[in-house]
Amino acid sequence: KAGVTQTPRYLIKTRGQQVTLSCSPISGHRSVSWYQQTPGQGLQFLFEYFSETQRNKGNFPGRFSGRQFSNSRSEMNVSTLELGDSALYLCASSPDPGVAGNTIYFGEGSWLTVV
Amino acid sequence: QQQVKQSPQSLIVQKGGISIINCAYENTAFDYFPWYQQFPGKGPALLIAIRPDVSEKKEGRFTISFNKSAKQFSLHIMDSQPGDSATYFCAASKRAGGSYIPTFGRGTSLIVHP
């Protein structure tokens, strides 16, 4: 099976712009979650989608949004970019998120630099 | 407020030595504790995990020790190898909105010298 695929891998944006990141989960996985990774804060949960519905949302401002399509592919959007949004954005998918032993599979991430 | 505290931030050990990474949590609603390993340029990958009804779990050279009363858990890497050099994240998960969502520690950068 192919792993979690994220595009683009690297991008540079200017403050005030908006960005859209894409994620293709592992085939058959209906849960997709997004994380922001920075050296200072580590891995922070953004949101989780299951069958096109947002089930959980982390403590991020409304500039961060996401959606999931009927084929389980997901996108996240950050509007009005700030310098502090520079980070590695990781997408993860899982087959059975309601089970404690469920394994979360991460993609390699999208590196966003805001200048 | 940091719900999962991880230490040390960085760790250097010699090949063949024991690497120990510690984590502590506050919320007793957490009931699943995975560890993730991340190599440069890659996403984190599940290494080993434990439920709170077990005090220890071993998989090869990797062992999790869990102390429920102290709300602490640790990862021990025996016979550490240069290939173990990576960043390690502990996590604590609880069910919310129908899904288990992990809260991560800030990570430990492990370097194993040959």
Short mmCIF file of N, CA, C and O in Angstrom, two decimals, chain B:
data_model
loop_
_atom_site.label_atom_id
_atom_site.label_comp_id
_atom_site.label_asym_id
_atom_site.label_seq_id
_atom_site.Cartn_x
_atom_site.Cartn_y
_atom_site.Cartn_z
N GLN B 1 -0.51 25.49 28.61
CA GLN B 1 -0.28 24.41 29.58
C GLN B 1 0.15 23.14 28.83
O GLN B 1 -0.55 22.69 27.94
N GLN B 2 1.31 22.63 29.20
CA GLN B 2 1.84 21.47 28.51
C GLN B 2 1.30 20.23 29.20
O GLN B 2 1.65 19.93 30.34
N GLN B 3 0.50 19.46 28.50
CA GLN B 3 -0.15 18.31 29.11
C GLN B 3 0.77 17.11 29.22
O GLN B 3 0.56 16.25 30.07
N VAL B 4 1.75 17.01 28.33
CA VAL B 4 2.71 15.91 28.36
C VAL B 4 4.11 16.52 28.37
O VAL B 4 4.50 17.19 27.42
N LYS B 5 4.82 16.27 29.46
CA LYS B 5 6.15 16.83 29.62
C LYS B 5 7.19 15.75 29.34
O LYS B 5 7.13 14.67 29.95
N GLN B 6 8.13 16.07 28.48
CA GLN B 6 9.13 15.09 28.05
C GLN B 6 10.52 15.61 28.35
O GLN B 6 10.83 16.78 28.16
N SER B 7 11.37 14.69 28.83
CA SER B 7 12.76 15.05 29.11
C SER B 7 13.66 13.84 28.89
O SER B 7 13.21 12.69 29.01
N PRO B 8 14.93 14.06 28.56
CA PRO B 8 15.55 15.36 28.29
C PRO B 8 15.22 15.85 26.87
O PRO B 8 14.65 15.11 26.09
N GLN B 9 15.58 17.07 26.59
CA GLN B 9 15.35 17.62 25.26
C GLN B 9 16.32 17.00 24.26
O GLN B 9 15.98 16.81 23.09
N SER B 10 17.53 16.70 24.73
CA SER B 10 18.51 16.05 23.87
C SER B 10 19.31 15.06 24.70
O SER B 10 19.44 15.21 25.93
N LEU B 11 19.85 14.05 24.01
CA LEU B 11 20.51 12.96 24.70
C LEU B 11 21.61 12.41 23.80
O LEU B 11 21.35 12.15 22.61
N ILE B 12 22.78 12.26 24.36
CA ILE B 12 23.90 11.68 23.62
C ILE B 12 24.39 10.45 24.38
O ILE B 12 24.68 10.54 25.57
N VAL B 13 24.44 9.32 23.69
CA VAL B 13 24.92 8.08 24.31
C VAL B 13 25.92 7.41 23.38
O VAL B 13 25.96 7.69 22.18
N GLN B 14 26.71 6.55 23.98
CA GLN B 14 27.66 5.78 23.19
C GLN B 14 27.00 4.50 22.70
O GLN B 14 26.07 3.97 23.32
N LYS B 15 27.49 4.02 21.58
CA LYS B 15 26.99 2.76 21.03
C LYS B 15 27.06 1.68 22.09
O LYS B 15 28.06 1.54 22.79
N GLY B 16 25.97 0.95 22.23
CA GLY B 16 25.90 -0.11 23.22
C GLY B 16 25.34 0.33 24.56
O GLY B 16 25.02 -0.51 25.41
N GLY B 17 25.18 1.62 24.74
CA GLY B 17 24.65 2.14 26.00
C GLY B 17 23.13 2.10 26.06
O GLY B 17 22.46 1.67 25.11
N ILE B 18 22.60 2.53 27.18
CA ILE B 18 21.15 2.57 27.38
C ILE B 18 20.67 4.02 27.26
O ILE B 18 21.21 4.91 27.91
N SER B 19 19.66 4.22 26.44
CA SER B 19 19.04 5.54 26.30
C SER B 19 17.73 5.52 27.07
O SER B 19 16.94 4.59 26.92
N ILE B 20 17.52 6.56 27.88
CA ILE B 20 16.29 6.63 28.67
C ILE B 20 15.63 8.00 28.46
O ILE B 20 16.27 9.03 28.63
N ILE B 21 14.38 7.97 28.07
CA ILE B 21 13.60 9.19 27.85
C ILE B 21 12.37 9.11 28.74
O ILE B 21 11.70 8.08 28.79
N ASN B 22 12.09 10.20 29.44
CA ASN B 22 11.01 10.20 30.41
C ASN B 22 9.87 11.14 30.01
O ASN B 22 10.11 12.19 29.40
N CYS B 23 8.67 10.75 30.35
CA CYS B 23 7.50 11.58 30.10
C CYS B 23 6.56 11.55 31.30
O CYS B 23 6.50 10.55 32.01
N ALA B 24 5.86 12.65 31.50
CA ALA B 24 4.89 12.75 32.57
C ALA B 24 3.62 13.41 32.03
O ALA B 24 3.71 14.28 31.15
N TYR B 25 2.50 12.99 32.53
CA TYR B 25 1.23 13.56 32.08
C TYR B 25 0.40 13.94 33.29
O TYR B 25 0.67 13.52 34.43
N GLU B 26 -0.62 14.76 33.05
CA GLU B 26 -1.45 15.23 34.16
C GLU B 26 -2.89 14.72 34.08
O GLU B 26 -3.51 14.45 35.09
N ASN B 27 -3.40 14.61 32.87
CA ASN B 27 -4.80 14.27 32.69
C ASN B 27 -5.02 12.76 32.82
O ASN B 27 -4.51 11.97 32.01
N THR B 28 -5.77 12.34 33.83
CA THR B 28 -5.98 10.91 34.04
C THR B 28 -6.93 10.30 33.00
O THR B 28 -7.13 9.09 33.00
N ALA B 29 -7.48 11.12 32.12
CA ALA B 29 -8.33 10.59 31.06
C ALA B 29 -7.52 9.94 29.95
O ALA B 29 -8.06 9.20 29.13
N PHE B 30 -6.21 10.21 29.91
CA PHE B 30 -5.36 9.57 28.91
C PHE B 30 -5.34 8.06 29.19
O PHE B 30 -5.12 7.64 30.33
N ASP B 31 -5.53 7.25 28.16
CA ASP B 31 -5.49 5.81 28.40
C ASP B 31 -4.77 5.02 27.32
O ASP B 31 -4.99 3.81 27.16
N TYR B 32 -3.92 5.70 26.58
CA TYR B 32 -3.09 4.99 25.60
C TYR B 32 -1.85 5.84 25.40
O TYR B 32 -1.94 7.07 25.23
N PHE B 33 -0.67 5.17 25.45
CA PHE B 33 0.58 5.91 25.51
C PHE B 33 1.55 5.36 24.45
O PHE B 33 2.30 4.43 24.69
N PRO B 34 1.55 5.97 23.26
CA PRO B 34 2.47 5.54 22.20
C PRO B 34 3.76 6.36 22.19
O PRO B 34 3.80 7.49 22.69
N TRP B 35 4.78 5.78 21.64
CA TRP B 35 6.03 6.47 21.37
C TRP B 35 6.25 6.48 19.86
O TRP B 35 6.04 5.47 19.19
N TYR B 36 6.73 7.62 19.37
CA TYR B 36 7.00 7.76 17.95
C TYR B 36 8.48 8.08 17.72
O TYR B 36 9.12 8.75 18.54
N GLN B 37 8.99 7.61 16.61
CA GLN B 37 10.38 7.84 16.21
C GLN B 37 10.36 8.62 14.90
O GLN B 37 9.61 8.25 13.98
N GLN B 38 11.15 9.68 14.83
CA GLN B 38 11.17 10.49 13.63
C GLN B 38 12.61 10.71 13.16
O GLN B 38 13.42 11.25 13.89
N PHE B 39 12.88 10.30 11.93
CA PHE B 39 14.17 10.56 11.31
C PHE B 39 14.08 11.85 10.50
O PHE B 39 13.00 12.25 10.05
N PRO B 40 15.22 12.52 10.30
CA PRO B 40 15.22 13.78 9.55
C PRO B 40 14.58 13.62 8.18
O PRO B 40 14.86 12.67 7.45
N GLY B 41 13.68 14.53 7.85
CA GLY B 41 13.02 14.51 6.56
C GLY B 41 11.87 13.54 6.45
O GLY B 41 11.26 13.41 5.38
N LYS B 42 11.56 12.87 7.53
CA LYS B 42 10.47 11.88 7.53
C LYS B 42 9.42 12.26 8.56
O LYS B 42 9.66 13.04 9.47
N GLY B 43 8.24 11.70 8.39
CA GLY B 43 7.22 11.88 9.40
C GLY B 43 7.44 10.92 10.56
O GLY B 43 8.16 9.93 10.43
N PRO B 44 6.84 11.21 11.72
CA PRO B 44 6.97 10.28 12.86
C PRO B 44 6.36 8.93 12.53
O PRO B 44 5.40 8.84 11.76
N ALA B 45 6.92 7.89 13.11
CA ALA B 45 6.40 6.53 12.92
C ALA B 45 6.25 5.88 14.28
O ALA B 45 7.11 6.04 15.16
N LEU B 46 5.15 5.15 14.46
CA LEU B 46 4.91 4.47 15.73
C LEU B 46 6.03 3.48 16.02
O LEU B 46 6.38 2.65 15.19
N LEU B 47 6.55 3.56 17.25
CA LEU B 47 7.64 2.68 17.67
C LEU B 47 7.12 1.57 18.59
O LEU B 47 7.33 0.40 18.38
N ILE B 48 6.43 1.98 19.62
CA ILE B 48 5.92 1.05 20.62
C ILE B 48 4.86 1.79 21.42
O ILE B 48 4.90 3.02 21.51
N ALA B 49 3.91 1.06 22.00
CA ALA B 49 2.85 1.72 22.75
C ALA B 49 2.42 0.84 23.92
O ALA B 49 2.66 -0.38 23.91
N ILE B 50 1.75 1.47 24.91
CA ILE B 50 1.34 0.73 26.10
C ILE B 50 0.00 1.23 26.60
O ILE B 50 -0.35 2.40 26.40
N ARG B 51 -0.80 0.34 27.19
CA ARG B 51 -2.03 0.71 27.87
C ARG B 51 -1.73 0.84 29.35
O ARG B 51 -0.80 0.22 29.87
N PRO B 52 -2.50 1.63 30.10
CA PRO B 52 -2.18 1.88 31.51
C PRO B 52 -2.40 0.70 32.45
O PRO B 52 -2.03 0.78 33.62
N ASP B 53 -2.99 -0.38 31.95
CA ASP B 53 -3.18 -1.54 32.81
C ASP B 53 -1.95 -2.46 32.79
O ASP B 53 -1.94 -3.51 33.45
N VAL B 54 -0.91 -2.05 32.10
CA VAL B 54 0.33 -2.82 32.00
C VAL B 54 1.47 -1.96 32.51
O VAL B 54 1.54 -0.76 32.19
N SER B 55 2.39 -2.51 33.28
CA SER B 55 3.48 -1.70 33.83
C SER B 55 4.72 -1.69 32.94
O SER B 55 5.58 -0.82 33.08
N GLU B 56 4.81 -2.66 32.05
CA GLU B 56 5.98 -2.71 31.19
C GLU B 56 5.64 -3.44 29.90
O GLU B 56 4.90 -4.40 29.89
N LYS B 57 6.24 -2.95 28.80
CA LYS B 57 6.08 -3.62 27.51
C LYS B 57 7.41 -3.59 26.80
O LYS B 57 8.06 -2.54 26.74
N LYS B 58 7.82 -4.72 26.29
CA LYS B 58 9.11 -4.83 25.64
C LYS B 58 8.94 -5.32 24.21
O LYS B 58 8.22 -6.28 23.95
N GLU B 59 9.64 -4.67 23.29
CA GLU B 59 9.67 -5.11 21.90
C GLU B 59 11.11 -4.97 21.41
O GLU B 59 11.59 -3.87 21.13
N GLY B 60 11.80 -6.09 21.36
CA GLY B 60 13.20 -6.06 20.96
C GLY B 60 14.04 -5.27 21.94
O GLY B 60 14.01 -5.53 23.15
N ARG B 61 14.74 -4.27 21.45
CA ARG B 61 15.59 -3.46 22.33
C ARG B 61 14.84 -2.31 22.99
O ARG B 61 15.43 -1.57 23.78
N PHE B 62 13.57 -2.16 22.68
CA PHE B 62 12.78 -1.03 23.18
C PHE B 62 11.81 -1.49 24.26
O PHE B 62 11.08 -2.46 24.08
N THR B 63 11.82 -0.77 25.39
CA THR B 63 10.94 -1.10 26.51
C THR B 63 10.26 0.16 27.00
O THR B 63 10.91 1.20 27.17
N ILE B 64 8.95 0.06 27.25
CA ILE B 64 8.23 1.14 27.92
C ILE B 64 7.98 0.70 29.35
O ILE B 64 7.48 -0.41 29.59
N SER B 65 8.30 1.59 30.28
CA SER B 65 7.94 1.38 31.68
C SER B 65 6.85 2.39 32.03
O SER B 65 6.97 3.57 31.69
N PHE B 66 5.80 1.92 32.70
CA PHE B 66 4.65 2.79 32.96
C PHE B 66 4.32 2.77 34.45
O PHE B 66 4.18 1.71 35.06
N ASN B 67 4.20 3.96 35.04
CA ASN B 67 3.85 4.10 36.46
C ASN B 67 2.57 4.91 36.54
O ASN B 67 2.59 6.14 36.46
N LYS B 68 1.45 4.21 36.67
CA LYS B 68 0.15 4.87 36.63
C LYS B 68 -0.05 5.83 37.80
O LYS B 68 -0.57 6.93 37.64
N SER B 69 0.37 5.43 39.00
CA SER B 69 0.15 6.26 40.18
C SER B 69 0.95 7.56 40.10
O SER B 69 0.50 8.62 40.53
N ALA B 70 2.13 7.49 39.52
CA ALA B 70 2.97 8.68 39.38
C ALA B 70 2.66 9.45 38.10
O ALA B 70 3.18 10.55 37.89
N LYS B 71 1.84 8.87 37.23
CA LYS B 71 1.52 9.45 35.93
C LYS B 71 2.79 9.74 35.14
O LYS B 71 3.00 10.85 34.62
N GLN B 72 3.64 8.71 35.10
CA GLN B 72 4.90 8.84 34.38
C GLN B 72 5.13 7.59 33.54
O GLN B 72 4.70 6.48 33.91
N PHE B 73 5.81 7.76 32.43
CA PHE B 73 6.20 6.62 31.62
C PHE B 73 7.52 6.95 30.92
O PHE B 73 7.85 8.13 30.73
N SER B 74 8.25 5.90 30.59
CA SER B 74 9.57 6.13 30.02
C SER B 74 9.88 5.11 28.94
O SER B 74 9.32 4.01 28.92
N LEU B 75 10.77 5.50 28.06
CA LEU B 75 11.25 4.63 26.99
C LEU B 75 12.71 4.30 27.26
O LEU B 75 13.51 5.21 27.51
N HIS B 76 13.02 3.01 27.25
CA HIS B 76 14.39 2.56 27.41
C HIS B 76 14.83 1.91 26.11
O HIS B 76 14.12 1.00 25.61
N ILE B 77 15.96 2.35 25.59
CA ILE B 77 16.54 1.72 24.39
C ILE B 77 17.82 1.03 24.84
O ILE B 77 18.80 1.68 25.21
N MET B 78 17.79 -0.28 24.82
CA MET B 78 18.94 -1.06 25.24
C MET B 78 19.90 -1.22 24.06
O MET B 78 19.49 -1.19 22.90
N ASP B 79 21.20 -1.37 24.39
CA ASP B 79 22.20 -1.59 23.33
C ASP B 79 22.00 -0.58 22.19
O ASP B 79 21.85 -0.95 21.03
N SER B 80 21.98 0.69 22.53
CA SER B 80 21.70 1.74 21.55
C SER B 80 22.68 1.67 20.38
O SER B 80 23.88 1.43 20.56
N GLN B 81 22.15 1.89 19.18
CA GLN B 81 22.93 1.83 17.95
C GLN B 81 22.88 3.17 17.22
O GLN B 81 21.92 3.92 17.36
N PRO B 82 23.91 3.46 16.41
CA PRO B 82 23.89 4.71 15.65
C PRO B 82 22.63 4.89 14.81
O PRO B 82 22.15 6.00 14.63
N GLY B 83 22.07 3.79 14.33
CA GLY B 83 20.84 3.85 13.56
C GLY B 83 19.63 4.26 14.37
O GLY B 83 18.57 4.56 13.81
N ASP B 84 19.77 4.29 15.71
CA ASP B 84 18.67 4.76 16.58
C ASP B 84 18.66 6.27 16.69
O ASP B 84 17.74 6.84 17.28
N SER B 85 19.68 6.93 16.16
CA SER B 85 19.75 8.39 16.22
C SER B 85 18.55 8.98 15.50
O SER B 85 18.37 8.78 14.30
N ALA B 86 17.72 9.68 16.24
CA ALA B 86 16.45 10.21 15.72
C ALA B 86 15.84 11.07 16.81
O ALA B 86 16.39 11.20 17.91
N THR B 87 14.69 11.64 16.52
CA THR B 87 13.91 12.36 17.52
C THR B 87 12.78 11.45 17.98
O THR B 87 12.09 10.84 17.16
N TYR B 88 12.61 11.36 19.29
CA TYR B 88 11.59 10.49 19.87
C TYR B 88 10.53 11.35 20.55
O TYR B 88 10.85 12.28 21.30
N PHE B 89 9.29 11.02 20.28
CA PHE B 89 8.16 11.73 20.89
C PHE B 89 7.33 10.74 21.71
O PHE B 89 6.94 9.69 21.20
N CYS B 90 7.06 11.09 22.94
CA CYS B 90 6.06 10.35 23.67
C CYS B 90 4.72 11.01 23.41
O CYS B 90 4.66 12.18 23.00
N ALA B 91 3.66 10.28 23.63
CA ALA B 91 2.33 10.82 23.44
C ALA B 91 1.37 10.17 24.43
O ALA B 91 1.63 9.06 24.93
N ALA B 92 0.31 10.87 24.71
CA ALA B 92 -0.76 10.35 25.56
C ALA B 92 -2.07 10.61 24.82
O ALA B 92 -2.30 11.72 24.34
N SER B 93 -2.87 9.57 24.70
CA SER B 93 -4.11 9.68 23.91
C SER B 93 -5.34 9.50 24.78
O SER B 93 -5.34 8.71 25.72
N LYS B 94 -6.38 10.23 24.42
CA LYS B 94 -7.69 10.00 25.03
C LYS B 94 -8.74 10.16 23.95
O LYS B 94 -8.52 10.83 22.94
N ARG B 95 -9.87 9.55 24.23
CA ARG B 95 -10.92 9.56 23.22
C ARG B 95 -11.69 10.87 23.29
O ARG B 95 -12.08 11.32 24.36
N ALA B 96 -11.88 11.47 22.13
CA ALA B 96 -12.64 12.72 22.04
C ALA B 96 -13.37 12.73 20.71
O ALA B 96 -12.75 12.47 19.66
N GLY B 97 -14.67 13.02 20.74
CA GLY B 97 -15.43 13.10 19.50
C GLY B 97 -15.43 11.80 18.71
O GLY B 97 -15.60 11.81 17.50
N GLY B 98 -15.20 10.67 19.40
CA GLY B 98 -15.22 9.38 18.72
C GLY B 98 -13.87 8.90 18.25
O GLY B 98 -13.74 7.78 17.73
N SER B 99 -12.83 9.70 18.42
CA SER B 99 -11.49 9.31 17.97
C SER B 99 -10.47 9.48 19.09
O SER B 99 -10.61 10.38 19.92
N TYR B 100 -9.46 8.62 19.07
CA TYR B 100 -8.34 8.81 19.99
C TYR B 100 -7.39 9.83 19.39
O TYR B 100 -6.86 9.64 18.29
N ILE B 101 -7.15 10.91 20.14
CA ILE B 101 -6.29 11.98 19.68
C ILE B 101 -5.07 12.04 20.58
O ILE B 101 -5.21 12.20 21.80
N PRO B 102 -3.87 11.90 20.01
CA PRO B 102 -2.66 11.97 20.85
C PRO B 102 -2.23 13.40 21.15
O PRO B 102 -2.33 14.28 20.29
N THR B 103 -1.77 13.59 22.37
CA THR B 103 -1.09 14.82 22.75
C THR B 103 0.38 14.47 22.89
O THR B 103 0.73 13.56 23.64
N PHE B 104 1.24 15.19 22.19
CA PHE B 104 2.65 14.83 22.12
C PHE B 104 3.50 15.62 23.10
O PHE B 104 3.21 16.79 23.43
N GLY B 105 4.56 14.97 23.58
CA GLY B 105 5.63 15.69 24.25
C GLY B 105 6.42 16.46 23.22
O GLY B 105 6.21 16.31 22.01
N ARG B 106 7.36 17.28 23.67
CA ARG B 106 8.08 18.14 22.75
C ARG B 106 9.25 17.47 22.04
O ARG B 106 9.89 18.08 21.19
N GLY B 107 9.50 16.23 22.39
CA GLY B 107 10.50 15.47 21.66
C GLY B 107 11.88 15.45 22.32
O GLY B 107 12.24 16.36 23.06
N THR B 108 12.60 14.38 22.04
CA THR B 108 13.98 14.21 22.51
C THR B 108 14.85 13.84 21.32
O THR B 108 14.56 12.87 20.62
N SER B 109 15.86 14.64 21.10
CA SER B 109 16.80 14.35 20.01
C SER B 109 17.89 13.42 20.54
O SER B 109 18.66 13.81 21.43
N LEU B 110 17.92 12.21 20.04
CA LEU B 110 18.89 11.21 20.49
C LEU B 110 20.01 11.08 19.46
O LEU B 110 19.74 10.88 18.27
N ILE B 111 21.23 11.16 19.94
CA ILE B 111 22.40 10.91 19.10
C ILE B 111 23.18 9.76 19.73
O ILE B 111 23.52 9.82 20.92
N VAL B 112 23.42 8.73 18.95
CA VAL B 112 24.21 7.58 19.41
C VAL B 112 25.54 7.60 18.68
O VAL B 112 25.59 7.44 17.45
N HIS B 113 26.61 7.79 19.44
CA HIS B 113 27.94 7.83 18.83
C HIS B 113 28.48 6.43 18.61
O HIS B 113 28.35 5.57 19.48
N PRO B 114 29.12 6.20 17.45
CA PRO B 114 29.66 4.88 17.16
C PRO B 114 30.82 4.50 18.09
O PRO B 114 31.43 5.36 18.70
#
